[in-house]
Each structure stands twice: as structure tokens, then as C-alpha cells.
mmCIF file of N, CA and C in Angstrom:
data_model
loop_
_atom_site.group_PDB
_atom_site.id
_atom_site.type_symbol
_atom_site.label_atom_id
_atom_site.label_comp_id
_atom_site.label_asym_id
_atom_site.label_seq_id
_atom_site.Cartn_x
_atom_site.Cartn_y
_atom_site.Cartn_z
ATOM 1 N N UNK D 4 -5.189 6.299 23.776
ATOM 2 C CA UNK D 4 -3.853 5.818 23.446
ATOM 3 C C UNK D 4 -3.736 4.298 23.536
ATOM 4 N N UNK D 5 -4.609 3.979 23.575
ATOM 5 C CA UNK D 5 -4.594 2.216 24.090
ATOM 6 C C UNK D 5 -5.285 1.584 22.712
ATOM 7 N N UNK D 6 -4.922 1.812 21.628
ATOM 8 C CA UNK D 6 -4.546 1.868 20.254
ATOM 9 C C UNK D 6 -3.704 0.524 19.794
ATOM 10 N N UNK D 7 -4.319 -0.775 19.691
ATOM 11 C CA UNK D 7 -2.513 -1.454 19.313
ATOM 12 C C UNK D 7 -2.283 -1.240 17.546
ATOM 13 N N UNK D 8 -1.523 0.039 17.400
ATOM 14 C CA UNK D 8 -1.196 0.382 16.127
ATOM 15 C C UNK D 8 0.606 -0.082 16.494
ATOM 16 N N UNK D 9 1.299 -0.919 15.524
ATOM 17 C CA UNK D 9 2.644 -1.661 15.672
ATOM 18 C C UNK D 9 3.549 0.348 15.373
ATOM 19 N N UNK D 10 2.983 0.654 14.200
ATOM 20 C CA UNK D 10 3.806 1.564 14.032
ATOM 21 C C UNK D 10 4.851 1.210 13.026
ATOM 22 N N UNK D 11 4.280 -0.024 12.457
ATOM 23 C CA UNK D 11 6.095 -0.361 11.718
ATOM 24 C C UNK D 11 5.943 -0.211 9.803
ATOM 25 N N UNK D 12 6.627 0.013 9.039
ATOM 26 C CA UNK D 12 6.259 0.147 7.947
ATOM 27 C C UNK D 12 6.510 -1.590 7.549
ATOM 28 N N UNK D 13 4.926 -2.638 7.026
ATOM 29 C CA UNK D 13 4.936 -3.786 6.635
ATOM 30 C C UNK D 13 5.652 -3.867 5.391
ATOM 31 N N UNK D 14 4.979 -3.049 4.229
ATOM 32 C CA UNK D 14 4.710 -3.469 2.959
ATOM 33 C C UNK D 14 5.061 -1.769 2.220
ATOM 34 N N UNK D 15 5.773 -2.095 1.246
ATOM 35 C CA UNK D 15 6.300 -1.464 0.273
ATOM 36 C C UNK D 15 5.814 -1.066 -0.537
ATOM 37 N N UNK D 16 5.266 0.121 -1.284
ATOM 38 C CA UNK D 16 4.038 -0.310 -2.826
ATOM 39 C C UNK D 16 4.971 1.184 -3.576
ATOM 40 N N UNK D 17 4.814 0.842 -4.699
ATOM 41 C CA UNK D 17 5.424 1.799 -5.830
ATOM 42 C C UNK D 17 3.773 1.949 -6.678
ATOM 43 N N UNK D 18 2.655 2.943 -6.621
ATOM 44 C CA UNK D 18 1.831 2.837 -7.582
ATOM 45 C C UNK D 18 2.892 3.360 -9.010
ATOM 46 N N UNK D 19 2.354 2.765 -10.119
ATOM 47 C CA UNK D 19 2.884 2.800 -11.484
ATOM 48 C C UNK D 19 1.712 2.988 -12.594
ATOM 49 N N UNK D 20 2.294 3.851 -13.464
ATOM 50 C CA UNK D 20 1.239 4.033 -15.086
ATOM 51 C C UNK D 20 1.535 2.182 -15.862
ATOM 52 N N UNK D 21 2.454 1.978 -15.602
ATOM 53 C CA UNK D 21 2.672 0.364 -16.663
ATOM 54 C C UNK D 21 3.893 -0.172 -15.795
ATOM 55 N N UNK D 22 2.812 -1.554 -15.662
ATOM 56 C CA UNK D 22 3.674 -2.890 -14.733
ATOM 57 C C UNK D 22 4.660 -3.366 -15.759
ATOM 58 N N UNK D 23 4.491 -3.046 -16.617
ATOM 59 C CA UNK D 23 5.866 -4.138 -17.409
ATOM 60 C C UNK D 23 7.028 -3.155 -17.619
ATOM 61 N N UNK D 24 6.509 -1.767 -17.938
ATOM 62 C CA UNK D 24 7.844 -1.071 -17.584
ATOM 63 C C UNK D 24 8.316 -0.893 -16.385
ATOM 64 N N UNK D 25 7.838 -0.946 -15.401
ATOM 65 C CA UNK D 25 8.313 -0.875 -14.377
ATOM 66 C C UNK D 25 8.888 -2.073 -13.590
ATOM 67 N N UNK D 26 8.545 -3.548 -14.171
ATOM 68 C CA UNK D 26 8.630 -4.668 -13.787
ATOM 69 C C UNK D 26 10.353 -4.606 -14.517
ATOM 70 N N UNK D 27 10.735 -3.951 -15.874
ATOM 71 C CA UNK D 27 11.703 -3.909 -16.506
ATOM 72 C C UNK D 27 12.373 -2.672 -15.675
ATOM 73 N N UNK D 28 12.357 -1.859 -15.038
ATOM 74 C CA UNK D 28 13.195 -1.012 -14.508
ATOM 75 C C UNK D 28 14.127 -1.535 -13.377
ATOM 76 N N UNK D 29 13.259 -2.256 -12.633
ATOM 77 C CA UNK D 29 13.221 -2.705 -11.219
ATOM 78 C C UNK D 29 14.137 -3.861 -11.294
ATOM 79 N N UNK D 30 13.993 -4.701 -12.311
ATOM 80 C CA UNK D 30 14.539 -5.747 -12.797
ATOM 81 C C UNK D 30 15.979 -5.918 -13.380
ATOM 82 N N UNK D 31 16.423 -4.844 -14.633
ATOM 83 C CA UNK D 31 17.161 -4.918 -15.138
ATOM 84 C C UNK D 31 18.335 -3.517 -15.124
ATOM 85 N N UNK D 32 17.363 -2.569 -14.284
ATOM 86 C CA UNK D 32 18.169 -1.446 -14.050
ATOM 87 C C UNK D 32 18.707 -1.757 -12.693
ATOM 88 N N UNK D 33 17.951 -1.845 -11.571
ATOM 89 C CA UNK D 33 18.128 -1.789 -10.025
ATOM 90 C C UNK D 33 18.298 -3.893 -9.571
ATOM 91 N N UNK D 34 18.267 -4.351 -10.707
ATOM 92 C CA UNK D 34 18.365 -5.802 -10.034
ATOM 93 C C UNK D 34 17.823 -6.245 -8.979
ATOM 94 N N UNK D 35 16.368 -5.885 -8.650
ATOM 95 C CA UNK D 35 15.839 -6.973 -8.237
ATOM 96 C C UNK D 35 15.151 -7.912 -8.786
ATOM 97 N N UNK D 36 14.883 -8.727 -7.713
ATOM 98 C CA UNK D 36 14.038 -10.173 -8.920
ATOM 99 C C UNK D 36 12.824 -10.049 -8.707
ATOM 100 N N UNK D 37 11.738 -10.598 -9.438
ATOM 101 C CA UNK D 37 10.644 -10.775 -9.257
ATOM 102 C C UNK D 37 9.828 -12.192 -8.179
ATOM 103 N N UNK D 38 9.079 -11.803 -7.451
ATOM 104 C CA UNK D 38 9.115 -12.935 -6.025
ATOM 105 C C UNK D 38 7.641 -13.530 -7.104
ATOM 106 N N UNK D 39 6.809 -12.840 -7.406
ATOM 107 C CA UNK D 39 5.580 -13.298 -7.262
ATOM 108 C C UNK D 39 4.379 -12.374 -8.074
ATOM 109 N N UNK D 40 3.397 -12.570 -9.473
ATOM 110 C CA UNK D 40 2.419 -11.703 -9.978
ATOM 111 C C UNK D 40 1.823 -12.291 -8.825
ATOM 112 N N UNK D 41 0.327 -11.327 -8.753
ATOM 113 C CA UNK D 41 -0.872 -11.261 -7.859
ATOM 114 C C UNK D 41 -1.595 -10.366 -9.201
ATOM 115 N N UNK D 42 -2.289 -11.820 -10.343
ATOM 116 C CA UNK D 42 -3.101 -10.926 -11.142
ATOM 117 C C UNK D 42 -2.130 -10.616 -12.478
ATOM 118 N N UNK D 43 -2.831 -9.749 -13.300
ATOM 119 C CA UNK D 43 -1.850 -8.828 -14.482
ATOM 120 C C UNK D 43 -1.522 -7.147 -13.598
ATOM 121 N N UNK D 44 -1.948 -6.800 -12.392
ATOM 122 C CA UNK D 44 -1.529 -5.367 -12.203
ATOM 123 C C UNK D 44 -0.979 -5.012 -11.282
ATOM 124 N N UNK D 45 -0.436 -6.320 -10.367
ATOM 125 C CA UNK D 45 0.656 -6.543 -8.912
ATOM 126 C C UNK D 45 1.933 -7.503 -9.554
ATOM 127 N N UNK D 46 2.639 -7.036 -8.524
ATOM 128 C CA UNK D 46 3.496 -7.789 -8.739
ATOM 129 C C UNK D 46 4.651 -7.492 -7.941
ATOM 130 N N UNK D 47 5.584 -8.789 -6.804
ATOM 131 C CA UNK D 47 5.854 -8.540 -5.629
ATOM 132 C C UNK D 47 7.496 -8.967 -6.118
ATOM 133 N N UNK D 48 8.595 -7.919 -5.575
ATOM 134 C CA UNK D 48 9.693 -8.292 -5.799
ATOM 135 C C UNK D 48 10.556 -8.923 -4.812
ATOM 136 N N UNK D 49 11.855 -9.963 -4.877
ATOM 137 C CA UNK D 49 12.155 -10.073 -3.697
ATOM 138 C C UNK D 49 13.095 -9.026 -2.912
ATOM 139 N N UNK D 50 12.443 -9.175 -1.736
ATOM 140 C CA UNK D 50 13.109 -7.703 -0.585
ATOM 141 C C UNK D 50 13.274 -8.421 0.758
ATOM 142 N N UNK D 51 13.704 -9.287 1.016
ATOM 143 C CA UNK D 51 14.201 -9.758 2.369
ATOM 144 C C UNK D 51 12.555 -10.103 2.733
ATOM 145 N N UNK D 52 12.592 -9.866 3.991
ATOM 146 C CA UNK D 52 11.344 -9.806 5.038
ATOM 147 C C UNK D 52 10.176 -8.384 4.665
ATOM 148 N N UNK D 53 10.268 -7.906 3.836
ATOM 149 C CA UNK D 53 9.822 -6.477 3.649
ATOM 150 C C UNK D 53 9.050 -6.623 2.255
ATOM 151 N N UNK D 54 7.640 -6.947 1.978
ATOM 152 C CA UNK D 54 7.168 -7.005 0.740
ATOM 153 C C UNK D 54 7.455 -5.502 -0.012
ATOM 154 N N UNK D 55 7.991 -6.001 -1.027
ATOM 155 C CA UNK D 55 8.085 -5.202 -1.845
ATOM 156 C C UNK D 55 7.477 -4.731 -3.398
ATOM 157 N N UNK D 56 6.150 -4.253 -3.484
ATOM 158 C CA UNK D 56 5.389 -3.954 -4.446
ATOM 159 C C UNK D 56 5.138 -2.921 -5.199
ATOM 160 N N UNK D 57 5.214 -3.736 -6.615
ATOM 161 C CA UNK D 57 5.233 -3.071 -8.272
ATOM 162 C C UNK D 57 3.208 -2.843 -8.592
ATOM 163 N N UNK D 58 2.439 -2.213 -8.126
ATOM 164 C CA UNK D 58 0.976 -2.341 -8.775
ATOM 165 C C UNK D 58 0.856 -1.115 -9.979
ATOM 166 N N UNK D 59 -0.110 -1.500 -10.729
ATOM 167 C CA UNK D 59 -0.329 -0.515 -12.038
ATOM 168 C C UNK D 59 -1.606 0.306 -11.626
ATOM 169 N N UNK D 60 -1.635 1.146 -11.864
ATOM 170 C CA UNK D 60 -2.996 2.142 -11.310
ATOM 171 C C UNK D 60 -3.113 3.237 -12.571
ATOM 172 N N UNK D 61 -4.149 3.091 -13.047
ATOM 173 C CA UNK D 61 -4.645 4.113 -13.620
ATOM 174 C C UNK D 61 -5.357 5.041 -13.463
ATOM 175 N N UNK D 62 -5.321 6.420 -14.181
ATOM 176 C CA UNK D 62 -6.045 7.528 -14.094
ATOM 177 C C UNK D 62 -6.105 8.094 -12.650
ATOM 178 N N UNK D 63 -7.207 8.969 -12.407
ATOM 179 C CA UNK D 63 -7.449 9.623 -10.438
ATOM 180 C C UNK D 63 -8.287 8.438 -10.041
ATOM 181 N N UNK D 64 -8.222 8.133 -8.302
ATOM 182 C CA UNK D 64 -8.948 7.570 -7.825
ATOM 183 C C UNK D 64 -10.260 8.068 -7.523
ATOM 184 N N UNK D 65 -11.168 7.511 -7.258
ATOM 185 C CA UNK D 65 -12.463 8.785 -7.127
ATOM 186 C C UNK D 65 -12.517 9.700 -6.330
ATOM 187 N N UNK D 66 -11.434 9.847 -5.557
ATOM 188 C CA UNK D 66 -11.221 10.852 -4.352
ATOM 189 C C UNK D 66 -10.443 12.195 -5.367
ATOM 190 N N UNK D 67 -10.090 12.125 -6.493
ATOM 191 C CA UNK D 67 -8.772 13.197 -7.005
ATOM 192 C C UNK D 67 -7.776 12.703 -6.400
ATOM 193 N N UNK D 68 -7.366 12.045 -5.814
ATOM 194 C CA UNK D 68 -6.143 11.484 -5.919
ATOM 195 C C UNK D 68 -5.284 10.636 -6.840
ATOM 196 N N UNK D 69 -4.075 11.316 -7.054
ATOM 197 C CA UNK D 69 -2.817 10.644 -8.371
ATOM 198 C C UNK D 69 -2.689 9.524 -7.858
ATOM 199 N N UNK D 70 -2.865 8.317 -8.130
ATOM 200 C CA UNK D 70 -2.505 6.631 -7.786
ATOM 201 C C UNK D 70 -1.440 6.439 -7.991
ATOM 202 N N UNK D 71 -0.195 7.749 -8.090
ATOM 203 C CA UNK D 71 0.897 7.166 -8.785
ATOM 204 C C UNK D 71 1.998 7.738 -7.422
ATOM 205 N N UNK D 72 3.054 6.967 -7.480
ATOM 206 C CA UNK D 72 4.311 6.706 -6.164
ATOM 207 C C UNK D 72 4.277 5.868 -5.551
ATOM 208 N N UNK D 73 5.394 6.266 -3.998
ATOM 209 C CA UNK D 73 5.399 5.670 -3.436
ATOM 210 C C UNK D 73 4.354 5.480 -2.448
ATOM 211 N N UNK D 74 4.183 4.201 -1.613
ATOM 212 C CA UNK D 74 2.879 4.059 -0.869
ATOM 213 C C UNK D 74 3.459 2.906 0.436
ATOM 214 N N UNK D 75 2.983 3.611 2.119
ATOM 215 C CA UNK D 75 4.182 3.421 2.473
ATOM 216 C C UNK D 75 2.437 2.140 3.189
ATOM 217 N N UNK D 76 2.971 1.084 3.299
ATOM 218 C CA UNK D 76 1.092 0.379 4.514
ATOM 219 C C UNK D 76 2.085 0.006 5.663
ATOM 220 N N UNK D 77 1.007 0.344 7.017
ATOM 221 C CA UNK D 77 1.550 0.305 8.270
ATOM 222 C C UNK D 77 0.608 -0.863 8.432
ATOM 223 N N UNK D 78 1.188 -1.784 9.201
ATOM 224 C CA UNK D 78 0.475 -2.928 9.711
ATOM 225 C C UNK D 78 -0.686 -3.051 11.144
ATOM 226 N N UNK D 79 -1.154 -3.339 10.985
ATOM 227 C CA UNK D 79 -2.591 -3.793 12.235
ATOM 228 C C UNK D 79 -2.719 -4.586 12.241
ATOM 229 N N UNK D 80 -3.348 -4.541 14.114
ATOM 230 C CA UNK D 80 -3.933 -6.233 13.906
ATOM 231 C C UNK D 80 -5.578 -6.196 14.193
ATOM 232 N N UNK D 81 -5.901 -4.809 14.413
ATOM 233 C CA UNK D 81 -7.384 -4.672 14.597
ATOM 234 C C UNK D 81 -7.893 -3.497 13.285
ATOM 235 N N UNK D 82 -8.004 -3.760 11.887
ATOM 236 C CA UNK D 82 -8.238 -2.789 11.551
ATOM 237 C C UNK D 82 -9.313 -1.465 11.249
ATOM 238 N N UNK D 83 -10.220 -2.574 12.230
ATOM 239 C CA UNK D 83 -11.451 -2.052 12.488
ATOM 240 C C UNK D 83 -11.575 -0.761 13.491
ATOM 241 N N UNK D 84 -10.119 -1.297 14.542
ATOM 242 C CA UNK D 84 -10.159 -0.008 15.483
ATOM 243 C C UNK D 84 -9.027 0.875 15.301
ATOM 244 N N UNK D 85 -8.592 0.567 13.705
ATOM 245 C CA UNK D 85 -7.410 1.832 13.211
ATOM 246 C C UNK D 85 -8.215 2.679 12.592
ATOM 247 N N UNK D 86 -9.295 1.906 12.013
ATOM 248 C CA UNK D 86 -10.174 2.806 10.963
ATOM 249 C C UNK D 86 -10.879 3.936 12.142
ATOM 250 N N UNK D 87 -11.534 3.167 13.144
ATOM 251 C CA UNK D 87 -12.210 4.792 14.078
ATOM 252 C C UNK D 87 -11.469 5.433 14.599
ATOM 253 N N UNK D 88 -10.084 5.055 15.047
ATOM 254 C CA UNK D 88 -9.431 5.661 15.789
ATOM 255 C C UNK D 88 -9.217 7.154 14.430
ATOM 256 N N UNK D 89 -8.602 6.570 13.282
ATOM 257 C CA UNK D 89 -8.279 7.836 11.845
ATOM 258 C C UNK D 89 -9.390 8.262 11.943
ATOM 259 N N UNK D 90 -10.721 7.848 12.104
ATOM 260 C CA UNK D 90 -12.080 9.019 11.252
ATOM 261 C C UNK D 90 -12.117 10.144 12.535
ATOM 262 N N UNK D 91 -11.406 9.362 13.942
ATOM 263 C CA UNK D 91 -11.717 10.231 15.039
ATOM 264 C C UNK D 91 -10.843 11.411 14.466
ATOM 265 N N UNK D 92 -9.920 11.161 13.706
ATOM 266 C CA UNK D 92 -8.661 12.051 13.732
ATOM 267 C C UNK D 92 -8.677 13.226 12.337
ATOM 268 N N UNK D 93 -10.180 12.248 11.618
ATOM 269 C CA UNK D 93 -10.493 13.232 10.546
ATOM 270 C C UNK D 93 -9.084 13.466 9.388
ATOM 271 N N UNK D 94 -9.064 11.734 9.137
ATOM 272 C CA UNK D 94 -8.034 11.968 7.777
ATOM 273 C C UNK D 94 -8.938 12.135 6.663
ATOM 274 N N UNK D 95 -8.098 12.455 5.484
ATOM 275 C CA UNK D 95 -8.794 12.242 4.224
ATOM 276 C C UNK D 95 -8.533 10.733 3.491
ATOM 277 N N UNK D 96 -10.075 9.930 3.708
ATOM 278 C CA UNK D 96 -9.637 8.772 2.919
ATOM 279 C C UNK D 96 -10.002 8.368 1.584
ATOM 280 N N UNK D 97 -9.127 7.456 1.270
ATOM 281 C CA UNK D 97 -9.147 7.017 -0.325
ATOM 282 C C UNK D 97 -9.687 5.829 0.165
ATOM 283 N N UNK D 98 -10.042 4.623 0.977
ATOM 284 C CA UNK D 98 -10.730 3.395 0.855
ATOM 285 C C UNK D 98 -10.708 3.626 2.360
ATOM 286 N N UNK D 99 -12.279 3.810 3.105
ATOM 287 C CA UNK D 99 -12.374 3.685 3.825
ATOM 288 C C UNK D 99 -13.294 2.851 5.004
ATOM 289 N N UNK D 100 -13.599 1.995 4.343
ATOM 290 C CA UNK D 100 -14.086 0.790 4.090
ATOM 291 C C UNK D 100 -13.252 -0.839 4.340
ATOM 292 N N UNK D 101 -12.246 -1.761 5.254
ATOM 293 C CA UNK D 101 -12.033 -2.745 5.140
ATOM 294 C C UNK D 101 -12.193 -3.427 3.548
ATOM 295 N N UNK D 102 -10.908 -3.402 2.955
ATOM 296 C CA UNK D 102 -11.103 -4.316 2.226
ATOM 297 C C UNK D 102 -9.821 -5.010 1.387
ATOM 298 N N UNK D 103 -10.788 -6.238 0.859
ATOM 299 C CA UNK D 103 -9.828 -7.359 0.583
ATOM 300 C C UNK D 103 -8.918 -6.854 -0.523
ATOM 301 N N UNK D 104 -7.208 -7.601 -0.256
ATOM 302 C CA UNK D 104 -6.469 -7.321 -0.840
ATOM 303 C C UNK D 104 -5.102 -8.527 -1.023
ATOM 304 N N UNK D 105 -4.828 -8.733 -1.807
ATOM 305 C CA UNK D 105 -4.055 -10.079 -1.924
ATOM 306 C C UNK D 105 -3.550 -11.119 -0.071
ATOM 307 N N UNK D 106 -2.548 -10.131 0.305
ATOM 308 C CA UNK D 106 -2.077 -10.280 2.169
ATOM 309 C C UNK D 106 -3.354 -10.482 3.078
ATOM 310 N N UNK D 107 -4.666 -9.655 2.790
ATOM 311 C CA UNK D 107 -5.785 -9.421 3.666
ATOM 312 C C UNK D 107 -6.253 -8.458 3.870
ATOM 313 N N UNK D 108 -6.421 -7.501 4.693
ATOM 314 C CA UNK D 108 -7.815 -6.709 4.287
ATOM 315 C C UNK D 108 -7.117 -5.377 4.710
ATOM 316 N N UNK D 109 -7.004 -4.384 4.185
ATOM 317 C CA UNK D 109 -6.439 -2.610 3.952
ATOM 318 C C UNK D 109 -7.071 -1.585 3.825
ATOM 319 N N UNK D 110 -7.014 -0.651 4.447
ATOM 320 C CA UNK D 110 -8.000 1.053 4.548
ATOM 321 C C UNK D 110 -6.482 1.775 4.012
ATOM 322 N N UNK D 111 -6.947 2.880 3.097
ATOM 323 C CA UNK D 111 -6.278 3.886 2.652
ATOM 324 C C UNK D 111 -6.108 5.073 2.473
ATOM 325 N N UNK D 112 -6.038 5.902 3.120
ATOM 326 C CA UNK D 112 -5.877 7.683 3.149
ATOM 327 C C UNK D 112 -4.430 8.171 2.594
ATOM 328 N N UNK D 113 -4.225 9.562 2.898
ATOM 329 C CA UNK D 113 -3.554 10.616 2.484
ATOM 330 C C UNK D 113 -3.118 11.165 3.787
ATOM 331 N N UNK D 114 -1.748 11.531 4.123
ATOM 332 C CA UNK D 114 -1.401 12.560 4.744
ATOM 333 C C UNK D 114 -1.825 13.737 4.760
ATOM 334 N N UNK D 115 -1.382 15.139 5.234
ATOM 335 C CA UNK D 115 -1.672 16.429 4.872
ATOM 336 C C UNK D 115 -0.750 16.975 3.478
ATOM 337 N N UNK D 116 -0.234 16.026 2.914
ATOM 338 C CA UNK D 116 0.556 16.533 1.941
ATOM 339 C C UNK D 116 0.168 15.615 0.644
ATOM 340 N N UNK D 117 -0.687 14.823 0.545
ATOM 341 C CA UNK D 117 -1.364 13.931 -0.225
ATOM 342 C C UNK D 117 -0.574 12.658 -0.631
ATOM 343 N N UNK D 118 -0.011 12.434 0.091
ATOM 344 C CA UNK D 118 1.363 11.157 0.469
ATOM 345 C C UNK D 118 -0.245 10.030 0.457
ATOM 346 N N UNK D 119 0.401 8.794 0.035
ATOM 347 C CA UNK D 119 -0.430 7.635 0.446
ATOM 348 C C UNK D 119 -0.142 6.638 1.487
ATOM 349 N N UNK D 120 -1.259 6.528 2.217
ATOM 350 C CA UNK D 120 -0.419 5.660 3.551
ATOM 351 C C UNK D 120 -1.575 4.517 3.707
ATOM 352 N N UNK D 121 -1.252 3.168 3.807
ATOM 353 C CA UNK D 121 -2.600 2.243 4.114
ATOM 354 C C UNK D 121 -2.244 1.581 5.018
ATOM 355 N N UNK D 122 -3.283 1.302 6.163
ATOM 356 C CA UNK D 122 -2.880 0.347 7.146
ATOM 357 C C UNK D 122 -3.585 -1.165 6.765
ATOM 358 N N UNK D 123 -2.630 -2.145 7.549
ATOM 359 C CA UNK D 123 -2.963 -3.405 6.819
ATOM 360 C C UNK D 123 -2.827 -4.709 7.562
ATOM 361 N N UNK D 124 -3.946 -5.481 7.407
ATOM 362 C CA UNK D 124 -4.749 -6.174 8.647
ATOM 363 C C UNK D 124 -3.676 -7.669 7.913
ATOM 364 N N UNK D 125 -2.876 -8.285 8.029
ATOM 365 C CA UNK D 125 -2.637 -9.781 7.332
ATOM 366 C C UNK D 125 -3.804 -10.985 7.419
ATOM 367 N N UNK D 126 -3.905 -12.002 7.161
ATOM 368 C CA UNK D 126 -5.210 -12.896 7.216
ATOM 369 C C UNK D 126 -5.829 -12.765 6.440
#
């Protein structure tokens, strides 16, 4: 239990089939603004203190997993000892491996209900 997992939801992610429709939903239906692209297939809206992200994902990931919804990343500050602490716990992962990502470096699994959840190192 001596785990420092914060527990807090950082970062926001909507996976999407097409960033520009969705960049137009978000935009002109629900009024938010756009903060920031990262690339042609991110793209960060403004949300207070709470990143809020538009990414485009295509097709299954190599796991069979749909890349598409919501995607909730919990923050770390060791993500090296979130990653053993989950394999101790025997999730199913989609990137399980440290790796780089616009903020800094993110591991990604599935709930028991195939929900997407990534924890996420800043730096």
C-alpha cells in the first residue's frame, strides 16, 4: 500500500474516428475553444486546470481494443512503480511499456469492462 498513486483524474481524452469533426462538435456545438494542436491527430481544448483532449485513433489497437471514447489518465509521479504495482494486479494492457507522449511519459490498460484508463508521469 505504500504506492504514491495521487488517485486524481489529470487529463481528459475523448479517442475519435476524425479530429476535425470532432474539433467542429466540441467547438461549435458545446463551445469550447481550442487551447492547443499537438501534431495533425491531438488536439487540447480549453478546460480550466483539467487538460482536456480531442485525439484521432484509428481502426483496433493491437490488443482488439476499440480506440474510440472516453479515456479517463490518472496521474503519477513514479510510473515505473504504477506499472509493477498493475502487472502485480494482472490488468489487461494496451501500452505497457513507459512511453513518450506530448505532457511525458504514459502506460495504458483496460478495466474489467474494457473502459480505457492511462496513468501519467508529467516531465
Amino acid at each position: 500500500r505504500g504506492l504514491h498513486m495521487e488517485n486524481r483524474i489529470c487529463v481528459v481524452s475523448i479517442y475519435v474516428p476524425n479530429l476535425q469533426q470532432a474539433v467542429e462538435f466540441y467547438t461549435n456545438t458545446l463551445n469550447f475553444e481550442v487551447n492547443q494542436y499537438y501534431g495533425e491527430k491531438i488536439v487540447s481544448l480549453q478546460n480550466g486546470n483539467l487538460p482536456f483532449i480531442l485525439e484521432e485513433k484509428q481502426g483496433e489497437l493491437t490488443t482488439g481494443v476499440k480506440p474510440l471514447g472516453v479515456v479517463l489518465a490518472l496521474q503519477t509521479q513514479n510510473i515505473e512503480e504504477t506499472l509493477a504495482h498493475l502487472k502485480s494486479r494482472n490488468v489487461h494492457f494496451i501500452v505497457d511499456e513507459p512511453t513518450n507522449c506530448p505532457p511525458g511519459k504514459f502506460i495504458s490498460f483496460t478495466d474489467p469492462f474494457g473502459n480505457i484508463i492511462e496513468y501519467l508521469q508529467f516531465g
